[in-house]
Amino acid sequence: MAHTRLHPPHPFLLDPIVSRALEEDLGRAGDVTSALVVPSDVRAKAFVVARKPGTICGLTAVEAAFRLIDPKLYLHVSVHDGDNVGPNTRLAMVEGPARAILSAERVGLNFLGHLSGIATATHALVAQTEGTKARIVDTRKTTPGLRVLEKYAVRCGGGVNHRFGLDDAMLIKDNHLSAAGGIRQAVERARMSIGHMIKVEVEVDTLEQLNEALEIGVRTIMLDNFSIADLKRAVATVNGRALLEASGNITVDTVRAVAETGVDFISSGAITHSATCMDVGLDFATE
Amino acid sequence: MAHTRLHPPHPFLLDPIVSRALEEDLGRAGDVTSALVVPSDVRAKAFVVARKPGTICGLTAVEAAFRLIDPKLYLHVSVHDGDNVGPNTRLAMVEGPARAILSAERVGLNFLGHLSGIATATHALVAQTEGTKARIVDTRKTTPGLRVLEKYAVRCGGGVNHRFGLDDAMLIKDNHLSAAGGIRQAVERARMSIGHMIKVEVEVDTLEQLNEALEIGVRTIMLDNFSIADLKRAVATVNGRALLEASGNITVDTVRAVAETGVDFISSGAITHSATCMDVGLDFATE
Amino acid sequence: MAHTRLHPPHPFLLDPIVSRALEEDLGRAGDVTSALVVPSDVRAKAFVVARKPGTICGLTAVEAAFRLIDPKLYLHVSVHDGDNVGPNTRLAMVEGPARAILSAERVGLNFLGHLSGIATATHALVAQTEGTKARIVDTRKTTPGLRVLEKYAVRCGGGVNHRFGLDDAMLIKDNHLSAAGGIRQAVERARMSIGHMIKVEVEVDTLEQLNEALEIGVRTIMLDNFSIADLKRAVATVNGRALLEASGNITVDTVRAVAETGVDFISSGAITHSATCMDVGLDFATE
Amino acid sequence: MAHTRLHPPHPFLLDPIVSRALEEDLGRAGDVTSALVVPSDVRAKAFVVARKPGTICGLTAVEAAFRLIDPKLYLHVSVHDGDNVGPNTRLAMVEGPARAILSAERVGLNFLGHLSGIATATHALVAQTEGTKARIVDTRKTTPGLRVLEKYAVRCGGGVNHRFGLDDAMLIKDNHLSAAGGIRQAVERARMSIGHMIKVEVEVDTLEQLNEALEIGVRTIMLDNFSIADLKRAVATVNGRALLEASGNITVDTVRAVAETGVDFISSGAITHSATCMDVGLDFATE
Amino acid sequence: MAHTRLHPPHPFLLDPIVSRALEEDLGRAGDVTSALVVPSDVRAKAFVVARKPGTICGLTAVEAAFRLIDPKLYLHVSVHDGDNVGPNTRLAMVEGPARAILSAERVGLNFLGHLSGIATATHALVAQTEGTKARIVDTRKTTPGLRVLEKYAVRCGGGVNHRFGLDDAMLIKDNHLSAAGGIRQAVERARMSIGHMIKVEVEVDTLEQLNEALEIGVRTIMLDNFSIADLKRAVATVNGRALLEASGNITVDTVRAVAETGVDFISSGAITHSATCMDVGLDFATE
Amino acid sequence: MAHTRLHPPHPFLLDPIVSRALEEDLGRAGDVTSALVVPSDVRAKAFVVARKPGTICGLTAVEAAFRLIDPKLYLHVSVHDGDNVGPNTRLAMVEGPARAILSAERVGLNFLGHLSGIATATHALVAQTEGTKARIVDTRKTTPGLRVLEKYAVRCGGGVNHRFGLDDAMLIKDNHLSAAGGIRQAVERARMSIGHMIKVEVEVDTLEQLNEALEIGVRTIMLDNFSIADLKRAVATVNGRALLEASGNITVDTVRAVAETGVDFISSGAITHSATCMDVGLDFATE
């Protein structure tokens, strides 16, 4: 049932992204090295390997890369997106024409390393918050063009997703507030027009703003760059009347203290924009 | 003349990438928060700011994001891609309808932070190699869909580019060699067919392979995961007969020693796949 | 400020839709009639006219059609999207090369007539519910490829938007419930994984189901095909604990009675899928 | 052989339109409700049903929607595009993973309801003209982006197609005539340049114009907004020398009288731009 | 008024084709030679020159190439598409940043040389038929992706266009006839379903087939590979009852004799698929 | 192993080009002639035939055209790209629904005739240079949109490819030199920035320039429009220190003399921009 929870991007949405990456790598003339150096009838078997431990994400993209380059390649996956693995773990085995494997290798690994890096970074925060009610959430600070995949990687790491874009939820931030003339004006204007299926969150910078938001009935509030002490005060003040999201400079070292304040969500941009790529590779079998 | 050396991606190539990122963020309904909360006649002025020191790259993408959202936005850039800046430096000023600024903000900053992170990581390696002849080069380990921009970021950081894809140069790696039956067979097969405008590089894992490559006249050789001692031996052996590229696990701590062996190029995947995002933001002017 | 409330689709999102319609009409050879029959130097002035009364939507698309065919065409708009007009009202004036006007005319009018038809149908329902708290909402029963524009037309007619697609909100319908094994199982499974910025609505067919949904704390409930009597019972039962949306066979004749039951929302598929096109035309000025 | 007469759009042309509709509905995150609520191993069987009587069109689009979402879905069609059915008729049966059926359902039904509505509206006019030689033809007043499919729906309803765009036939209308300086000038200019495979039709508003068109040998003439009396006079005057198309405000109530005047074609914009959607649904089988 | 007759492809249709050609040439990294070798502030002036005599076509594409690479380039055109020029004629002058001129040069010239070659080849046939009523027409034997432009080049050379594709006119060829069971069956089947705005032409291989086609009232007939003697017999037999198109192995040497038989049209595939590129170049001004 | 040498474009790169050509031919309504005239159950068998002798290229595109129109068509290829064939040679056999064969026929043949024409023209030059070391190379003077395929056709004809675009190699031409202020300045500026995987070629017009290029160590030099005598002098001067490419007005009649001067490469634009289409056809089998 794990798969249900993660819901990987539909091939309908994934394939165009992988295709674009393959086009980017194949250029106009294609893989000239493999075409000119490797005889067309050489077959090979190779293992997709995680050289370091971490949380896996991107095997669906690896599968797409191999399939799009050559539908005759056979891929056997032995680990699933979302699994935590130890160092030097074989994740999958691919078998077929050597040229095709070589042509798709780099693109497949680029996705796998990038997304597993994000999943691993997310999982590191999630692990720190165990036993608290705080959930780790992502932001819109994602790599251009890869948001759908990166948000999936966050789910693989045990996080939950914040909004996917500017259109599927409202987040009224400080600059909106000042342009609107205050929290009350902003929220009232939003409520006048927004549909009932759109959630509204308001970002506050101070406890005063928090009180103002609560007064007018805001139910989801982002506490931006609050100190631990202020976070505790905020949780006490709110007392269950709203969901609270702590935001700002969250690291593996600081996240536990934030979680223990009692906030509901902790958002991190770094898990998507600054995760270290997982070290993954393709090892050809030799007999 | 700095600009000449860097040659930023032509708008013709850049704009589609920025457009796709904007589409990804605007979704179907567009920026509902700004549209519903910010009155249409509110104008604003804001500064693009680097909060931490580093090497800047991506102001051209920021410019594109603002222009594509609203051609009436006025952007004044005070720093150029490739410049090194200190903390809290104003990079650019944007002025115009507040809604448009808010709608383009995140996409512009995502590009700027991501690419400046790569430029900064590259520059860190370049700085370590000062005084040696070694140049820092990138790899094909780039984020899917952003290779052109990331290679530009490497140039901004003072590095030079390796090939852009599978088609514009040959790189005969270990798996090609084993599929072809050895270095001699692989190189001869390549020479038989490849055009005279395509460079050929061969990857070797041992000094024996290096000698074999030299014997058959290979002029560009990648030394994969050689120890410092072996790199020195390789440089001595080659004695100017070929360009040498050192590859494998290069870090800021190890790069100087590698450079001092006398190799011509040092390639790093980490500068593109694992750079930390630069902390950049948009500060609205208040009067 | 009306414009704020309506927030028309950004040109960034609108232009590709209008471009596709122009390509569909121009085909390979373009407008051969105008090219071969109308001398290239003939200029014209024409009025976009609503021949019947109704609520206008689509002038932004008309503007795009003229601009994309020829940026030199001058368009002066005298009415705005969302305005109610009487019969034979001049909505806009266009002036410039006669050929360009003739080439863009049909596409512009097709958008205007289609969207104004939807806005008018929506407004007819909205007018019937005046004085009640019920808001008219749309559905996903939209014309393929035009959802963004049709949802805008609903806003122009005074309605509010339901979700834009399968991804921006959850609507758990009867078939989901039966596949999941009941309301409780479905909702619990959803809550386990869904992000905090996604709203969840549950569709119920009976008062029993309504009670079950309330018990587990569902806050937005669709009452599907309830009789007026049952709607009243539902409103009484809920007593403010959840938002209620009435759905199923809503017409201008029945909507008032539904609204008077006290539900919060009334959804209609017919306003988007079966609206009659508004009769609009282009009258060339003669002097 | 019925299929020959109708020639449905080639999958090569249909699939991109259905894909775009699916992308529009799936958005970035895909069908979150089905993914999170319905277990991945639940299979289902469902029937595509017409709840009201009418002429069917769009089963090819339904097939494409299910196939594009999941090639493993099995669809058995029991009725064909162009067939007339009674109320509550099962049109097709689909079987496979419940999630996939739920994800494709709305898009498939949106096409089917929209196109069957057009086929039914066309058939209503065709039925009224039985026994006369008049054929019902469509116009360019189609929904943007769907012209190819809507023209196919008109064929399914028993109508024939007018031109598909501005490029595949000439239709010289009133505004062209005035810009050109009269019928003779316009037609002569057209003949000078147009290829021999392009048909030319001229729109006339009066019997005088009709005579002028006949004199210069025009063979296809549109009679725009003629009274029944004038249509009869026109038919008598022409006496077989040209094909005549009656145009303007055709309804089910007026079409018979128009057909009986002896015109060859009767064109209607309403069959494409104002048809009521057919009420279709998907009923899940229960055992 | 010449321009009216030729009606060049609308920028809306032309620009995507030129863009694709520029993308093909710029690849991923753009014009590295100009970027690295030519200082960014060097301006230049250059002349587009026809080195050999011929009929010009493609200046609109040249204009698009320069404009798309850099809107600041200034282009002054001194000759028009469709003009016949002598050797070493300056066709246009371009002025602006040297880099931009160099980057767009090859793509612009590729279009100009290719299309002027077609216009020149067409004009050569047209010149041979002067004084006869025969018009030169093209075929669907065009270069993939360039049909719209090549048909425009045929018009520039004085020819007229046959159908643009499989959809805008019917051409019943020998293989259709044999599949249908004969001319009568084929034509009757076509008439049963085809709209009144679609022309129908039948290809015949013998005088017997010609008679059969005439009997059933076919009005446009292609005489495929008829001898001169048979063409004359065909013209005499038809005696104005149908338009006749001679087809098959038309060359500059044979076309006059074919034209003098009295046929209405002579079609040539060679003018589009085998025309010699016109020798055009870009001469930089030196001062 | 021949196939290895030729490396046809990957389907991933070829299919979009063939798709675009099919879309261009099918237009909006598809192949109306086949749909309306040929019964849907008629099957056919046909042979792809070369009517004239030559070198074949494009069977992969023919295969793609048939497959994309109908995956059920069966194609048996009896000749391979790169083979030389005599007149009236059957190249392939296709079998399946007659309509599908007829719909794909023209597009498939257009590719085959065009590319085989280029392969044949290339082979004619290659044959003339037999016994010399000179290799025939292509240029960027290719048909817009078809460069990848035309470069493949050159390989099929026995030639080798020059660079694929402006980005994958540097070619410093006369206008770059004058903008840069001379060969030395240009080359030094290039070397300062260009990556080690990019080849640099310099075009020279005189023996003086050749000497200057040699002095600064240029290793690939294009001799533009040199006389035979000057080519010989150039070869003698260079004496193996650089690769030499002769360029300018190469024909079948002049190429041998050029090759015998001892140059390494001879480039020709005519083989791609002015090749005569090979006469190919589709013969339906009759039983």
PDB file of C-alpha atoms in Angstrom, chain E residues 37-143:
ATOM      1  CA  VAL E  37      35.827  35.720 -31.515  1.00  0.00           C
ATOM      2  CA  VAL E  38      33.781  38.802 -32.355  1.00  0.00           C
ATOM      3  CA  PRO E  39      33.742  41.592 -29.751  1.00  0.00           C
ATOM      4  CA  SER E  40      30.214  42.363 -28.640  1.00  0.00           C
ATOM      5  CA  ASP E  41      30.357  45.993 -29.729  1.00  0.00           C
ATOM      6  CA  VAL E  42      31.400  45.450 -33.343  1.00  0.00           C
ATOM      7  CA  ARG E  43      28.711  46.575 -35.744  1.00  0.00           C
ATOM      8  CA  ALA E  44      28.506  45.567 -39.375  1.00  0.00           C
ATOM      9  CA  LYS E  45      26.651  46.187 -42.570  1.00  0.00           C
ATOM     10  CA  ALA E  46      26.175  43.470 -45.132  1.00  0.00           C
ATOM     11  CA  PHE E  47      24.360  42.869 -48.399  1.00  0.00           C
ATOM     12  CA  VAL E  48      22.275  39.855 -49.311  1.00  0.00           C
ATOM     13  CA  VAL E  49      23.361  39.142 -52.867  1.00  0.00           C
ATOM     14  CA  ALA E  50      22.145  36.906 -55.675  1.00  0.00           C
ATOM     15  CA  ARG E  51      25.277  35.805 -57.505  1.00  0.00           C
ATOM     16  CA  LYS E  52      23.383  34.221 -60.390  1.00  0.00           C
ATOM     17  CA  PRO E  53      20.254  35.420 -62.208  1.00  0.00           C
ATOM     18  CA  GLY E  54      16.877  34.032 -61.259  1.00  0.00           C
ATOM     19  CA  THR E  55      13.517  34.552 -59.573  1.00  0.00           C
ATOM     20  CA  ILE E  56      13.684  35.571 -55.955  1.00  0.00           C
ATOM     21  CA  CYS E  57      11.730  33.929 -53.125  1.00  0.00           C
ATOM     22  CA  GLY E  58      12.438  33.820 -49.435  1.00  0.00           C
ATOM     23  CA  LEU E  59      13.246  37.379 -48.444  1.00  0.00           C
ATOM     24  CA  THR E  60      10.423  37.121 -45.912  1.00  0.00           C
ATOM     25  CA  ALA E  61      12.252  34.172 -44.358  1.00  0.00           C
ATOM     26  CA  VAL E  62      15.533  36.092 -44.377  1.00  0.00           C
ATOM     27  CA  GLU E  63      13.757  38.921 -42.601  1.00  0.00           C
ATOM     28  CA  ALA E  64      12.350  36.508 -40.027  1.00  0.00           C
ATOM     29  CA  ALA E  65      15.753  34.917 -39.372  1.00  0.00           C
ATOM     30  CA  PHE E  66      17.396  38.261 -38.664  1.00  0.00           C
ATOM     31  CA  ARG E  67      14.455  39.512 -36.590  1.00  0.00           C
ATOM     32  CA  LEU E  68      14.227  36.364 -34.486  1.00  0.00           C
ATOM     33  CA  ILE E  69      17.949  36.385 -33.720  1.00  0.00           C
ATOM     34  CA  ASP E  70      17.976  40.058 -32.850  1.00  0.00           C
ATOM     35  CA  PRO E  71      15.050  42.485 -33.178  1.00  0.00           C
ATOM     36  CA  LYS E  72      17.569  45.313 -33.253  1.00  0.00           C
ATOM     37  CA  LEU E  73      18.943  44.290 -36.654  1.00  0.00           C
ATOM     38  CA  TYR E  74      17.809  46.654 -39.376  1.00  0.00           C
ATOM     39  CA  LEU E  75      16.919  45.117 -42.714  1.00  0.00           C
ATOM     40  CA  HIS E  76      16.283  47.113 -45.857  1.00  0.00           C
ATOM     41  CA  VAL E  77      14.883  45.075 -48.735  1.00  0.00           C
ATOM     42  CA  SER E  78      15.375  46.409 -52.258  1.00  0.00           C
ATOM     43  CA  VAL E  79      13.874  43.545 -54.232  1.00  0.00           C
ATOM     44  CA  HIS E  80      10.649  41.653 -53.646  1.00  0.00           C
ATOM     45  CA  ASP E  81       9.769  38.002 -53.652  1.00  0.00           C
ATOM     46  CA  GLY E  82       8.677  37.179 -57.199  1.00  0.00           C
ATOM     47  CA  ASP E  83      11.088  39.595 -58.868  1.00  0.00           C
ATOM     48  CA  ASN E  84      13.462  38.365 -61.559  1.00  0.00           C
ATOM     49  CA  VAL E  85      16.988  39.607 -61.044  1.00  0.00           C
ATOM     50  CA  GLY E  86      20.250  39.549 -62.930  1.00  0.00           C
ATOM     51  CA  PRO E  87      23.546  38.202 -61.644  1.00  0.00           C
ATOM     52  CA  ASN E  88      25.236  39.896 -58.677  1.00  0.00           C
ATOM     53  CA  THR E  89      22.149  41.755 -57.577  1.00  0.00           C
ATOM     54  CA  ARG E  90      21.940  43.202 -54.116  1.00  0.00           C
ATOM     55  CA  LEU E  91      18.627  42.032 -52.712  1.00  0.00           C
ATOM     56  CA  ALA E  92      18.755  43.518 -49.245  1.00  0.00           C
ATOM     57  CA  MET E  93      20.993  45.280 -46.754  1.00  0.00           C
ATOM     58  CA  VAL E  94      21.259  44.355 -43.105  1.00  0.00           C
ATOM     59  CA  GLU E  95      22.900  46.444 -40.431  1.00  0.00           C
ATOM     60  CA  GLY E  96      23.543  45.979 -36.738  1.00  0.00           C
ATOM     61  CA  PRO E  97      25.623  43.940 -34.276  1.00  0.00           C
ATOM     62  CA  ALA E  98      28.090  41.827 -36.258  1.00  0.00           C
ATOM     63  CA  ARG E  99      27.543  38.801 -34.056  1.00  0.00           C
ATOM     64  CA  ALA E 100      23.821  38.711 -34.707  1.00  0.00           C
ATOM     65  CA  ILE E 101      24.287  39.025 -38.460  1.00  0.00           C
ATOM     66  CA  LEU E 102      26.783  36.169 -38.437  1.00  0.00           C
ATOM     67  CA  SER E 103      24.545  33.973 -36.295  1.00  0.00           C
ATOM     68  CA  ALA E 104      21.519  34.343 -38.578  1.00  0.00           C
ATOM     69  CA  GLU E 105      23.362  34.378 -41.906  1.00  0.00           C
ATOM     70  CA  ARG E 106      23.407  30.695 -42.838  1.00  0.00           C
ATOM     71  CA  VAL E 107      19.781  29.986 -41.925  1.00  0.00           C
ATOM     72  CA  GLY E 108      18.566  33.018 -43.832  1.00  0.00           C
ATOM     73  CA  LEU E 109      20.592  32.116 -46.897  1.00  0.00           C
ATOM     74  CA  ASN E 110      19.522  28.465 -46.754  1.00  0.00           C
ATOM     75  CA  PHE E 111      15.884  29.533 -47.060  1.00  0.00           C
ATOM     76  CA  LEU E 112      16.592  32.126 -49.725  1.00  0.00           C
ATOM     77  CA  GLY E 113      18.702  29.833 -51.910  1.00  0.00           C
ATOM     78  CA  HIS E 114      16.317  26.914 -51.610  1.00  0.00           C
ATOM     79  CA  LEU E 115      13.139  28.870 -52.328  1.00  0.00           C
ATOM     80  CA  SER E 116      14.646  31.042 -55.054  1.00  0.00           C
ATOM     81  CA  GLY E 117      15.814  27.838 -56.712  1.00  0.00           C
ATOM     82  CA  ILE E 118      12.224  26.618 -56.798  1.00  0.00           C
ATOM     83  CA  ALA E 119      10.889  29.956 -58.017  1.00  0.00           C
ATOM     84  CA  THR E 120      13.505  30.033 -60.744  1.00  0.00           C
ATOM     85  CA  ALA E 121      12.757  26.482 -61.861  1.00  0.00           C
ATOM     86  CA  THR E 122       9.046  27.270 -61.933  1.00  0.00           C
ATOM     87  CA  HIS E 123       9.611  30.449 -63.875  1.00  0.00           C
ATOM     88  CA  ALA E 124      11.650  28.557 -66.443  1.00  0.00           C
ATOM     89  CA  LEU E 125       8.641  26.356 -67.194  1.00  0.00           C
ATOM     90  CA  VAL E 126       6.237  29.287 -67.098  1.00  0.00           C
ATOM     91  CA  ALA E 127       8.381  31.191 -69.604  1.00  0.00           C
ATOM     92  CA  GLN E 128       8.258  28.266 -71.996  1.00  0.00           C
ATOM     93  CA  THR E 129       4.479  28.200 -71.958  1.00  0.00           C
ATOM     94  CA  GLU E 130       3.953  31.856 -72.697  1.00  0.00           C
ATOM     95  CA  GLY E 131       1.175  32.466 -75.139  1.00  0.00           C
ATOM     96  CA  THR E 132      -0.579  29.195 -74.359  1.00  0.00           C
ATOM     97  CA  LYS E 133      -3.356  28.879 -71.856  1.00  0.00           C
ATOM     98  CA  ALA E 134      -1.483  26.239 -69.873  1.00  0.00           C
ATOM     99  CA  ARG E 135      -0.620  27.081 -66.274  1.00  0.00           C
ATOM    100  CA  ILE E 136       2.227  25.417 -64.412  1.00  0.00           C
ATOM    101  CA  VAL E 137       1.117  23.725 -61.170  1.00  0.00           C
ATOM    102  CA  ASP E 138       2.991  22.023 -58.398  1.00  0.00           C
ATOM    103  CA  THR E 139       2.457  18.675 -56.665  1.00  0.00           C
ATOM    104  CA  ARG E 140       2.747  17.172 -53.175  1.00  0.00           C
ATOM    105  CA  LYS E 141       6.315  16.131 -54.009  1.00  0.00           C
ATOM    106  CA  THR E 142       7.723  18.764 -51.701  1.00  0.00           C
ATOM    107  CA  THR E 143      10.486  18.746 -49.120  1.00  0.00           C
TER     108      THR E 143
END
